Amino acid sequence: MRRTGIFVYPSRFLLKRAIVKSAHTPVPVTTYLKLVAVALFWGGTFIAGRIVASEIPHMTAAALRFAVASGLLWLLAWKLEGGLPKLTRQQMHATFALGATGIFLYNICFFSALALMPAGRTALFVALNPIVTALALAALFGERLGARRWLGIAIAFAGAAVVITRGDLGSAIRDISQSVGKGELFMLCAVCGWAAYTIIGKHALRGLSPIAATTYASLWGLSLLVCGAVTEWPQFDTSRLTWPVLAAIVYLGAFGTVIGFVWYYEGVKAIGPARTAVFNNLVPVFGITLAALLLGEPILLSMIVGGLLVIAGVSLTNRQ
């Protein structure tokens, strides 16, 4: 869910389970409004993450986020499905891998990047998630990429290069360190972590509902984050937990994770995964806009041009 934060682009194994044919059923306008709201929520996670990352240690921030999300997901599983099912050994391994990649690794890199980079710039990196996932599937599982998809991948990476180098490709070629710093490397690592989460979900999980799989992954990820956060607590200044920081953490866990997850899959059921996925292209748009409005971040021409290229490449790659 692509969680995210972790749920910026939900994984395909969840999409397959949620498909319901509704060709002859009118789609309520509220369905589309909810999908726009989901993109807004996920775009807002970069602003909330920026606020949190600047005040408290990163693993502690991620652990607090998923303490909120895991609690809400467990309540949702109990209300809608009567609780969580007992896992088989294979499901236990798979959900642990999901928690380790899509929650633990992704969120550490997510908060680390936001401590070093503007929120709007960070949001554009996440738009590469589907592209990196497609390349990984081709490399690891031999999934074929036709000429159209390769063209889309090339366009998306060209757009990413424009964003990363701030439009100065020549200087980047001469000295890559001028354009790619720690923040950019953390976000590229986060994108790889989400690609791993998506692939594991597609190939490893069987017999679990979307809510159960996500809840177990969140609980595993939370356990790993708490283990890491313990090392930060001796130096943690609790006075940093101001009301804006606490509100941002609740937003990340409730709106950026749980409500976004539920409304996204309502959209999948109503209009199908392909049409629903189109709304993901609004996430970086909302991320940049909110960063400018709420944090006063500048909107660079390179961000607009590069972002449009990335969105166009992703759309071309994902076209059915």
mmCIF file of C-alpha atoms in Angstrom:
data_model
loop_
_atom_site.group_PDB
_atom_site.id
_atom_site.type_symbol
_atom_site.label_atom_id
_atom_site.label_comp_id
_atom_site.label_asym_id
_atom_site.label_seq_id
_atom_site.Cartn_x
_atom_site.Cartn_y
_atom_site.Cartn_z
ATOM 1 C CA MET A 1 0.000 0.000 0.000
ATOM 2 C CA ARG A 2 1.751 0.834 -0.906
ATOM 3 C CA ARG A 3 2.214 2.114 3.515
ATOM 4 C CA THR A 4 2.809 4.458 2.978
ATOM 5 C CA GLY A 5 4.579 6.429 3.677
ATOM 6 C CA ILE A 6 4.359 2.543 3.337
ATOM 7 C CA PHE A 7 0.922 2.587 1.765
ATOM 8 C CA VAL A 8 1.775 5.311 -1.008
ATOM 9 C CA TYR A 9 1.308 2.353 -3.695
ATOM 10 C CA PRO A 10 -0.500 -0.830 -2.498
ATOM 11 C CA SER A 11 0.918 -4.148 -3.636
ATOM 12 C CA ARG A 12 -0.615 -6.317 -6.368
ATOM 13 C CA PHE A 13 -1.474 -9.311 -4.185
ATOM 14 C CA LEU A 14 -3.969 -7.097 -2.361
ATOM 15 C CA LEU A 15 -5.396 -5.760 -5.603
ATOM 16 C CA LYS A 16 -6.166 -9.225 -6.979
ATOM 17 C CA ARG A 17 -8.197 -10.160 -3.940
ATOM 18 C CA ALA A 18 -10.248 -6.996 -4.095
ATOM 19 C CA ILE A 19 -11.425 -7.116 -7.722
ATOM 20 C CA VAL A 20 -15.211 -7.264 -8.102
ATOM 21 C CA LYS A 21 -16.791 -6.893 -11.525
ATOM 22 C CA SER A 22 -19.237 -4.043 -11.554
ATOM 23 C CA ALA A 23 -19.663 -3.164 -15.222
ATOM 24 C CA HIS A 24 -23.429 -2.704 -14.941
ATOM 25 C CA THR A 25 -23.460 -1.019 -11.539
ATOM 26 C CA PRO A 26 -23.397 2.799 -11.434
ATOM 27 C CA VAL A 27 -20.381 4.080 -9.533
ATOM 28 C CA PRO A 28 -21.254 6.672 -6.867
ATOM 29 C CA VAL A 29 -19.513 10.027 -7.142
ATOM 30 C CA THR A 30 -18.351 9.523 -3.555
ATOM 31 C CA THR A 31 -16.109 6.687 -4.765
ATOM 32 C CA TYR A 32 -14.095 9.080 -6.917
ATOM 33 C CA LEU A 33 -14.080 11.723 -4.195
ATOM 34 C CA LYS A 34 -12.678 9.176 -1.746
ATOM 35 C CA LEU A 35 -9.916 8.200 -4.191
ATOM 36 C CA VAL A 36 -8.949 11.847 -4.604
ATOM 37 C CA ALA A 37 -8.978 12.134 -0.800
ATOM 38 C CA VAL A 38 -6.694 9.082 -0.553
ATOM 39 C CA ALA A 39 -4.188 10.729 -2.897
ATOM 40 C CA LEU A 40 -4.449 13.861 -0.756
ATOM 41 C CA PHE A 41 -3.860 11.849 2.443
ATOM 42 C CA TRP A 42 -0.848 10.095 0.948
ATOM 43 C CA GLY A 43 0.542 13.371 -0.384
ATOM 44 C CA GLY A 44 0.111 14.788 3.109
ATOM 45 C CA THR A 45 2.235 12.021 4.642
ATOM 46 C CA PHE A 46 5.331 13.792 3.307
ATOM 47 C CA ILE A 47 4.444 16.998 5.124
ATOM 48 C CA ALA A 48 3.573 15.154 8.340
ATOM 49 C CA GLY A 49 6.721 13.039 7.985
ATOM 50 C CA ARG A 50 8.835 16.158 7.521
ATOM 51 C CA ILE A 51 7.415 17.653 10.734
ATOM 52 C CA VAL A 52 8.062 14.468 12.713
ATOM 53 C CA ALA A 53 11.500 13.720 11.227
ATOM 54 C CA SER A 54 12.812 17.135 12.212
ATOM 55 C CA GLU A 55 11.907 16.645 15.869
ATOM 56 C CA ILE A 56 12.325 13.026 16.997
ATOM 57 C CA PRO A 57 14.602 10.068 16.127
ATOM 58 C CA HIS A 58 13.607 8.222 12.981
ATOM 59 C CA MET A 59 13.001 4.698 14.297
ATOM 60 C CA THR A 60 11.061 6.127 17.229
ATOM 61 C CA ALA A 61 8.972 8.184 14.803
ATOM 62 C CA ALA A 62 8.253 5.142 12.638
ATOM 63 C CA ALA A 63 7.453 2.998 15.689
ATOM 64 C CA LEU A 64 4.952 5.563 16.976
ATOM 65 C CA ARG A 65 3.348 5.777 13.542
ATOM 66 C CA PHE A 66 2.807 2.045 13.338
ATOM 67 C CA ALA A 67 1.722 1.739 16.928
ATOM 68 C CA VAL A 68 -1.240 3.899 15.872
ATOM 69 C CA ALA A 69 -1.720 2.087 12.554
ATOM 70 C CA SER A 70 -1.409 -1.440 13.991
ATOM 71 C CA GLY A 71 -3.938 -0.725 16.718
ATOM 72 C CA LEU A 72 -6.461 0.644 14.239
ATOM 73 C CA LEU A 73 -5.860 -2.197 11.773
ATOM 74 C CA TRP A 74 -6.377 -4.792 14.515
ATOM 75 C CA LEU A 75 -9.682 -3.148 15.463
ATOM 76 C CA LEU A 76 -10.675 -3.124 11.797
ATOM 77 C CA ALA A 77 -9.806 -6.815 11.406
ATOM 78 C CA TRP A 78 -11.782 -7.673 14.528
ATOM 79 C CA LYS A 79 -14.842 -5.682 13.404
ATOM 80 C CA LEU A 80 -14.918 -6.790 9.764
ATOM 81 C CA GLU A 81 -13.418 -10.289 9.895
ATOM 82 C CA GLY A 82 -13.841 -11.415 13.498
ATOM 83 C CA GLY A 83 -10.133 -11.112 14.285
ATOM 84 C CA LEU A 84 -6.866 -12.276 12.760
ATOM 85 C CA PRO A 85 -6.463 -15.828 11.401
ATOM 86 C CA LYS A 86 -3.762 -18.185 12.584
ATOM 87 C CA LEU A 87 -0.791 -18.111 10.219
ATOM 88 C CA THR A 88 0.809 -21.061 8.510
ATOM 89 C CA ARG A 89 4.612 -21.258 8.565
ATOM 90 C CA GLN A 90 4.769 -19.934 4.997
ATOM 91 C CA GLN A 91 2.414 -17.055 5.802
ATOM 92 C CA MET A 92 4.430 -16.220 8.904
ATOM 93 C CA HIS A 93 7.636 -15.983 6.868
ATOM 94 C CA ALA A 94 5.907 -13.949 4.160
ATOM 95 C CA THR A 95 4.268 -11.436 6.503
ATOM 96 C CA PHE A 96 7.558 -11.038 8.382
ATOM 97 C CA ALA A 97 9.297 -10.271 5.081
ATOM 98 C CA LEU A 98 6.583 -7.741 4.280
ATOM 99 C CA GLY A 99 7.052 -6.064 7.653
ATOM 100 C CA ALA A 100 10.837 -6.046 7.302
ATOM 101 C CA THR A 101 10.816 -4.444 3.832
ATOM 102 C CA GLY A 102 7.668 -2.359 3.439
ATOM 103 C CA ILE A 103 7.435 -1.107 7.008
ATOM 104 C CA PHE A 104 10.786 -1.355 8.796
ATOM 105 C CA LEU A 105 13.165 -0.548 5.920
ATOM 106 C CA TYR A 106 10.837 1.780 4.036
ATOM 107 C CA ASN A 107 9.947 3.921 7.024
ATOM 108 C CA ILE A 108 13.486 4.268 8.340
ATOM 109 C CA CYS A 109 14.550 5.502 4.901
ATOM 110 C CA PHE A 110 11.384 7.616 4.558
ATOM 111 C CA PHE A 111 11.970 9.551 7.780
ATOM 112 C CA SER A 112 15.732 9.745 7.232
ATOM 113 C CA ALA A 113 15.194 11.268 3.782
ATOM 114 C CA LEU A 114 12.604 13.748 5.043
ATOM 115 C CA ALA A 115 15.082 14.961 7.669
ATOM 116 C CA LEU A 116 17.451 15.891 4.828
ATOM 117 C CA MET A 117 15.223 16.775 1.858
ATOM 118 C CA PRO A 118 12.209 19.014 1.179
ATOM 119 C CA ALA A 119 8.906 17.161 1.417
ATOM 120 C CA GLY A 120 7.819 17.990 -2.141
ATOM 121 C CA ARG A 121 11.059 16.716 -3.643
ATOM 122 C CA THR A 122 10.770 13.514 -1.605
ATOM 123 C CA ALA A 123 7.212 12.927 -2.856
ATOM 124 C CA LEU A 124 8.428 12.900 -6.458
ATOM 125 C CA PHE A 125 10.859 10.056 -5.721
ATOM 126 C CA VAL A 126 8.025 7.824 -4.518
ATOM 127 C CA ALA A 127 6.384 8.112 -7.948
ATOM 128 C CA LEU A 128 9.131 5.753 -9.164
ATOM 129 C CA ASN A 129 7.789 2.846 -7.091
ATOM 130 C CA PRO A 130 5.897 1.129 -9.961
ATOM 131 C CA ILE A 131 8.867 1.519 -12.312
ATOM 132 C CA VAL A 132 11.395 -0.033 -9.926
ATOM 133 C CA THR A 133 8.933 -2.830 -9.154
ATOM 134 C CA ALA A 134 8.466 -3.599 -12.861
ATOM 135 C CA LEU A 135 12.238 -3.740 -13.410
ATOM 136 C CA ALA A 136 12.734 -5.999 -10.382
ATOM 137 C CA LEU A 137 10.001 -8.384 -11.583
ATOM 138 C CA ALA A 138 11.657 -8.551 -14.999
ATOM 139 C CA ALA A 139 15.123 -9.168 -13.533
ATOM 140 C CA LEU A 140 14.138 -11.674 -10.828
ATOM 141 C CA PHE A 141 11.131 -13.478 -12.292
ATOM 142 C CA GLY A 142 11.559 -13.047 -16.034
ATOM 143 C CA GLU A 143 8.421 -10.960 -16.438
ATOM 144 C CA ARG A 144 8.383 -9.631 -19.990
ATOM 145 C CA LEU A 145 8.498 -5.911 -20.639
ATOM 146 C CA GLY A 146 7.350 -4.917 -24.109
ATOM 147 C CA ALA A 147 8.592 -1.932 -26.090
ATOM 148 C CA ARG A 148 5.850 0.332 -24.694
ATOM 149 C CA ARG A 149 6.746 -0.460 -21.084
ATOM 150 C CA TRP A 150 10.478 0.006 -21.729
ATOM 151 C CA LEU A 151 9.683 3.396 -23.258
ATOM 152 C CA GLY A 152 7.641 4.315 -20.174
ATOM 153 C CA ILE A 153 10.487 3.241 -17.885
ATOM 154 C CA ALA A 154 12.980 5.332 -19.876
ATOM 155 C CA ILE A 155 10.705 8.403 -19.721
ATOM 156 C CA ALA A 156 10.148 7.978 -15.978
ATOM 157 C CA PHE A 157 13.857 7.673 -15.239
ATOM 158 C CA ALA A 158 14.570 10.707 -17.433
ATOM 159 C CA GLY A 159 12.071 12.631 -15.324
ATOM 160 C CA ALA A 160 13.670 11.354 -12.131
ATOM 161 C CA ALA A 161 17.076 12.507 -13.393
ATOM 162 C CA VAL A 162 15.671 15.998 -13.981
ATOM 163 C CA VAL A 163 14.250 16.083 -10.439
ATOM 164 C CA ILE A 164 17.361 14.678 -8.776
ATOM 165 C CA THR A 165 19.761 17.008 -10.597
ATOM 166 C CA ARG A 166 17.400 20.007 -10.316
ATOM 167 C CA GLY A 167 17.548 20.253 -14.086
ATOM 168 C CA ASP A 168 21.335 20.538 -14.255
ATOM 169 C CA LEU A 169 22.251 17.216 -15.849
ATOM 170 C CA GLY A 170 25.640 18.479 -17.022
ATOM 171 C CA SER A 171 26.885 19.309 -13.536
ATOM 172 C CA ALA A 172 25.650 15.951 -12.268
ATOM 173 C CA ILE A 173 27.652 14.136 -14.930
ATOM 174 C CA ARG A 174 30.789 16.044 -13.916
ATOM 175 C CA ASP A 175 30.224 15.628 -10.164
ATOM 176 C CA ILE A 176 27.401 13.328 -9.080
ATOM 177 C CA SER A 177 27.851 14.322 -5.419
ATOM 178 C CA GLN A 178 26.479 17.784 -6.301
ATOM 179 C CA SER A 179 23.060 16.254 -7.010
ATOM 180 C CA VAL A 180 22.830 12.967 -5.134
ATOM 181 C CA GLY A 181 23.257 13.304 -1.391
ATOM 182 C CA LYS A 182 22.270 11.177 1.577
ATOM 183 C CA GLY A 183 18.622 12.195 1.323
ATOM 184 C CA GLU A 184 18.364 11.052 -2.288
ATOM 185 C CA LEU A 185 20.095 7.766 -1.468
ATOM 186 C CA PHE A 186 17.724 7.147 1.442
ATOM 187 C CA MET A 187 14.714 7.696 -0.833
ATOM 188 C CA LEU A 188 16.097 5.400 -3.517
ATOM 189 C CA CYS A 189 16.561 2.779 -0.796
ATOM 190 C CA ALA A 190 12.969 3.372 0.332
ATOM 191 C CA VAL A 191 11.720 2.836 -3.227
ATOM 192 C CA CYS A 192 13.664 -0.446 -3.412
ATOM 193 C CA GLY A 193 12.197 -1.510 -0.064
ATOM 194 C CA TRP A 194 8.678 -0.896 -1.345
ATOM 195 C CA ALA A 195 9.407 -2.784 -4.556
ATOM 196 C CA ALA A 196 10.528 -5.752 -2.443
ATOM 197 C CA TYR A 197 7.325 -5.478 -0.381
ATOM 198 C CA THR A 198 5.218 -5.544 -3.549
ATOM 199 C CA ILE A 199 7.034 -8.512 -5.062
ATOM 200 C CA ILE A 200 6.952 -10.548 -1.846
ATOM 201 C CA GLY A 201 3.225 -9.926 -1.561
ATOM 202 C CA LYS A 202 2.583 -10.929 -5.149
ATOM 203 C CA HIS A 203 4.555 -14.173 -5.079
ATOM 204 C CA ALA A 204 4.547 -15.355 -1.468
ATOM 205 C CA LEU A 205 1.180 -14.724 0.186
ATOM 206 C CA ARG A 206 -1.798 -17.004 -0.222
ATOM 207 C CA GLY A 207 -5.019 -17.328 1.724
ATOM 208 C CA LEU A 208 -4.922 -14.033 3.643
ATOM 209 C CA SER A 209 -7.340 -11.148 3.265
ATOM 210 C CA PRO A 210 -5.911 -7.671 2.547
ATOM 211 C CA ILE A 211 -6.708 -6.523 6.088
ATOM 212 C CA ALA A 212 -5.157 -9.587 7.737
ATOM 213 C CA ALA A 213 -2.012 -9.458 5.601
ATOM 214 C CA THR A 214 -1.511 -5.746 6.192
ATOM 215 C CA THR A 215 -2.184 -6.036 9.929
ATOM 216 C CA TYR A 216 0.325 -8.847 10.382
ATOM 217 C CA ALA A 217 2.914 -6.994 8.280
ATOM 218 C CA SER A 218 2.374 -3.883 10.412
ATOM 219 C CA LEU A 219 2.770 -5.844 13.641
ATOM 220 C CA TRP A 220 6.013 -7.459 12.429
ATOM 221 C CA GLY A 221 7.305 -4.092 11.250
ATOM 222 C CA LEU A 222 6.337 -2.460 14.543
ATOM 223 C CA SER A 223 8.231 -5.143 16.479
ATOM 224 C CA LEU A 224 11.390 -4.508 14.445
ATOM 225 C CA LEU A 225 11.016 -0.742 14.768
ATOM 226 C CA VAL A 226 10.598 -0.937 18.544
ATOM 227 C CA CYS A 227 13.778 -3.040 18.800
ATOM 228 C CA GLY A 228 15.650 -0.349 16.898
ATOM 229 C CA ALA A 229 13.967 2.542 18.692
ATOM 230 C CA VAL A 230 15.127 1.252 22.079
ATOM 231 C CA THR A 231 18.673 2.297 21.168
ATOM 232 C CA GLU A 232 17.453 5.873 20.561
ATOM 233 C CA TRP A 233 15.521 6.332 23.786
ATOM 234 C CA PRO A 234 18.447 7.221 26.112
ATOM 235 C CA GLN A 235 19.071 10.356 23.993
ATOM 236 C CA PHE A 236 15.405 11.011 23.222
ATOM 237 C CA ASP A 237 14.109 14.332 24.520
ATOM 238 C CA THR A 238 10.401 13.795 25.253
ATOM 239 C CA SER A 239 9.807 17.546 25.246
ATOM 240 C CA ARG A 240 10.057 17.246 21.458
ATOM 241 C CA LEU A 241 6.696 15.449 21.460
ATOM 242 C CA THR A 242 4.735 18.655 20.991
ATOM 243 C CA TRP A 243 1.105 18.739 19.922
ATOM 244 C CA PRO A 244 1.979 19.356 16.239
ATOM 245 C CA VAL A 245 4.347 16.358 16.277
ATOM 246 C CA LEU A 246 1.785 14.117 17.984
ATOM 247 C CA ALA A 247 -0.900 15.257 15.541
ATOM 248 C CA ALA A 248 1.427 14.452 12.626
ATOM 249 C CA ILE A 249 2.077 10.957 14.027
ATOM 250 C CA VAL A 250 -1.659 10.282 14.404
ATOM 251 C CA TYR A 251 -2.219 11.578 10.877
ATOM 252 C CA LEU A 252 0.459 9.237 9.497
ATOM 253 C CA GLY A 253 -1.003 6.219 11.284
ATOM 254 C CA ALA A 254 -4.718 6.916 10.866
ATOM 255 C CA PHE A 255 -5.171 8.866 7.625
ATOM 256 C CA GLY A 256 -1.958 8.017 5.795
ATOM 257 C CA THR A 257 -2.259 4.307 6.528
ATOM 258 C CA VAL A 258 -5.604 2.936 7.700
ATOM 259 C CA ILE A 259 -8.227 5.254 6.174
ATOM 260 C CA GLY A 260 -6.215 5.476 2.962
ATOM 261 C CA PHE A 261 -6.040 1.678 2.813
ATOM 262 C CA VAL A 262 -9.790 1.181 3.330
ATOM 263 C CA TRP A 263 -10.916 3.830 0.853
ATOM 264 C CA TYR A 264 -8.400 2.728 -1.770
ATOM 265 C CA TYR A 265 -9.785 -0.810 -1.771
ATOM 266 C CA GLU A 266 -13.326 0.454 -1.861
ATOM 267 C CA GLY A 267 -12.257 2.105 -5.117
ATOM 268 C CA VAL A 268 -10.679 -1.119 -6.390
ATOM 269 C CA LYS A 269 -13.911 -2.990 -5.744
ATOM 270 C CA ALA A 270 -16.024 -0.316 -7.440
ATOM 271 C CA ILE A 271 -14.010 0.560 -10.560
ATOM 272 C CA GLY A 272 -11.192 -2.022 -10.727
ATOM 273 C CA PRO A 273 -7.459 -1.816 -9.985
ATOM 274 C CA ALA A 274 -6.343 -0.245 -13.276
ATOM 275 C CA ARG A 275 -8.672 2.759 -13.046
ATOM 276 C CA THR A 276 -8.031 3.123 -9.322
ATOM 277 C CA ALA A 277 -4.261 3.132 -9.797
ATOM 278 C CA VAL A 278 -4.559 6.231 -12.012
ATOM 279 C CA PHE A 279 -5.327 8.249 -8.881
ATOM 280 C CA ASN A 280 -1.847 7.406 -7.546
ATOM 281 C CA ASN A 281 -0.476 9.952 -10.021
ATOM 282 C CA LEU A 282 -2.080 12.668 -7.887
ATOM 283 C CA VAL A 283 0.074 11.782 -4.853
ATOM 284 C CA PRO A 284 3.230 13.688 -5.889
ATOM 285 C CA VAL A 285 1.045 16.561 -7.136
ATOM 286 C CA PHE A 286 -0.589 16.894 -3.719
ATOM 287 C CA GLY A 287 2.770 16.361 -2.000
ATOM 288 C CA ILE A 288 4.396 19.266 -3.853
ATOM 289 C CA THR A 289 1.365 21.538 -3.469
ATOM 290 C CA LEU A 290 0.946 20.895 0.260
ATOM 291 C CA ALA A 291 4.678 21.338 0.862
ATOM 292 C CA ALA A 292 4.496 24.747 -0.816
ATOM 293 C CA LEU A 293 1.343 25.823 1.045
ATOM 294 C CA LEU A 294 2.115 24.444 4.508
ATOM 295 C CA LEU A 295 5.909 24.435 4.678
ATOM 296 C CA GLY A 296 6.715 27.270 2.315
ATOM 297 C CA GLU A 297 8.864 25.081 0.075
ATOM 298 C CA PRO A 298 9.626 26.443 -3.408
ATOM 299 C CA ILE A 299 8.214 24.706 -6.483
ATOM 300 C CA LEU A 300 11.114 24.482 -8.927
ATOM 301 C CA LEU A 301 10.664 24.251 -12.676
ATOM 302 C CA SER A 302 12.757 21.062 -12.633
ATOM 303 C CA MET A 303 10.252 19.523 -10.202
ATOM 304 C CA ILE A 304 7.336 20.328 -12.503
ATOM 305 C CA VAL A 305 9.027 19.100 -15.685
ATOM 306 C CA GLY A 306 10.588 16.044 -14.056
ATOM 307 C CA GLY A 307 7.405 15.188 -12.189
ATOM 308 C CA LEU A 308 5.319 15.321 -15.368
ATOM 309 C CA LEU A 309 7.820 13.054 -17.128
ATOM 310 C CA VAL A 310 7.736 10.565 -14.247
ATOM 311 C CA ILE A 311 3.930 10.508 -14.191
ATOM 312 C CA ALA A 312 3.773 10.095 -17.975
ATOM 313 C CA GLY A 313 6.301 7.238 -17.843
ATOM 314 C CA VAL A 314 4.471 5.466 -15.031
ATOM 315 C CA SER A 315 1.134 5.820 -16.837
ATOM 316 C CA LEU A 316 2.624 4.399 -20.037
ATOM 317 C CA THR A 317 4.250 1.504 -18.194
ATOM 318 C CA ASN A 318 1.085 0.567 -16.311
ATOM 319 C CA ARG A 319 -1.306 0.912 -19.256
ATOM 320 C CA GLN A 320 -3.244 -2.300 -19.783
#
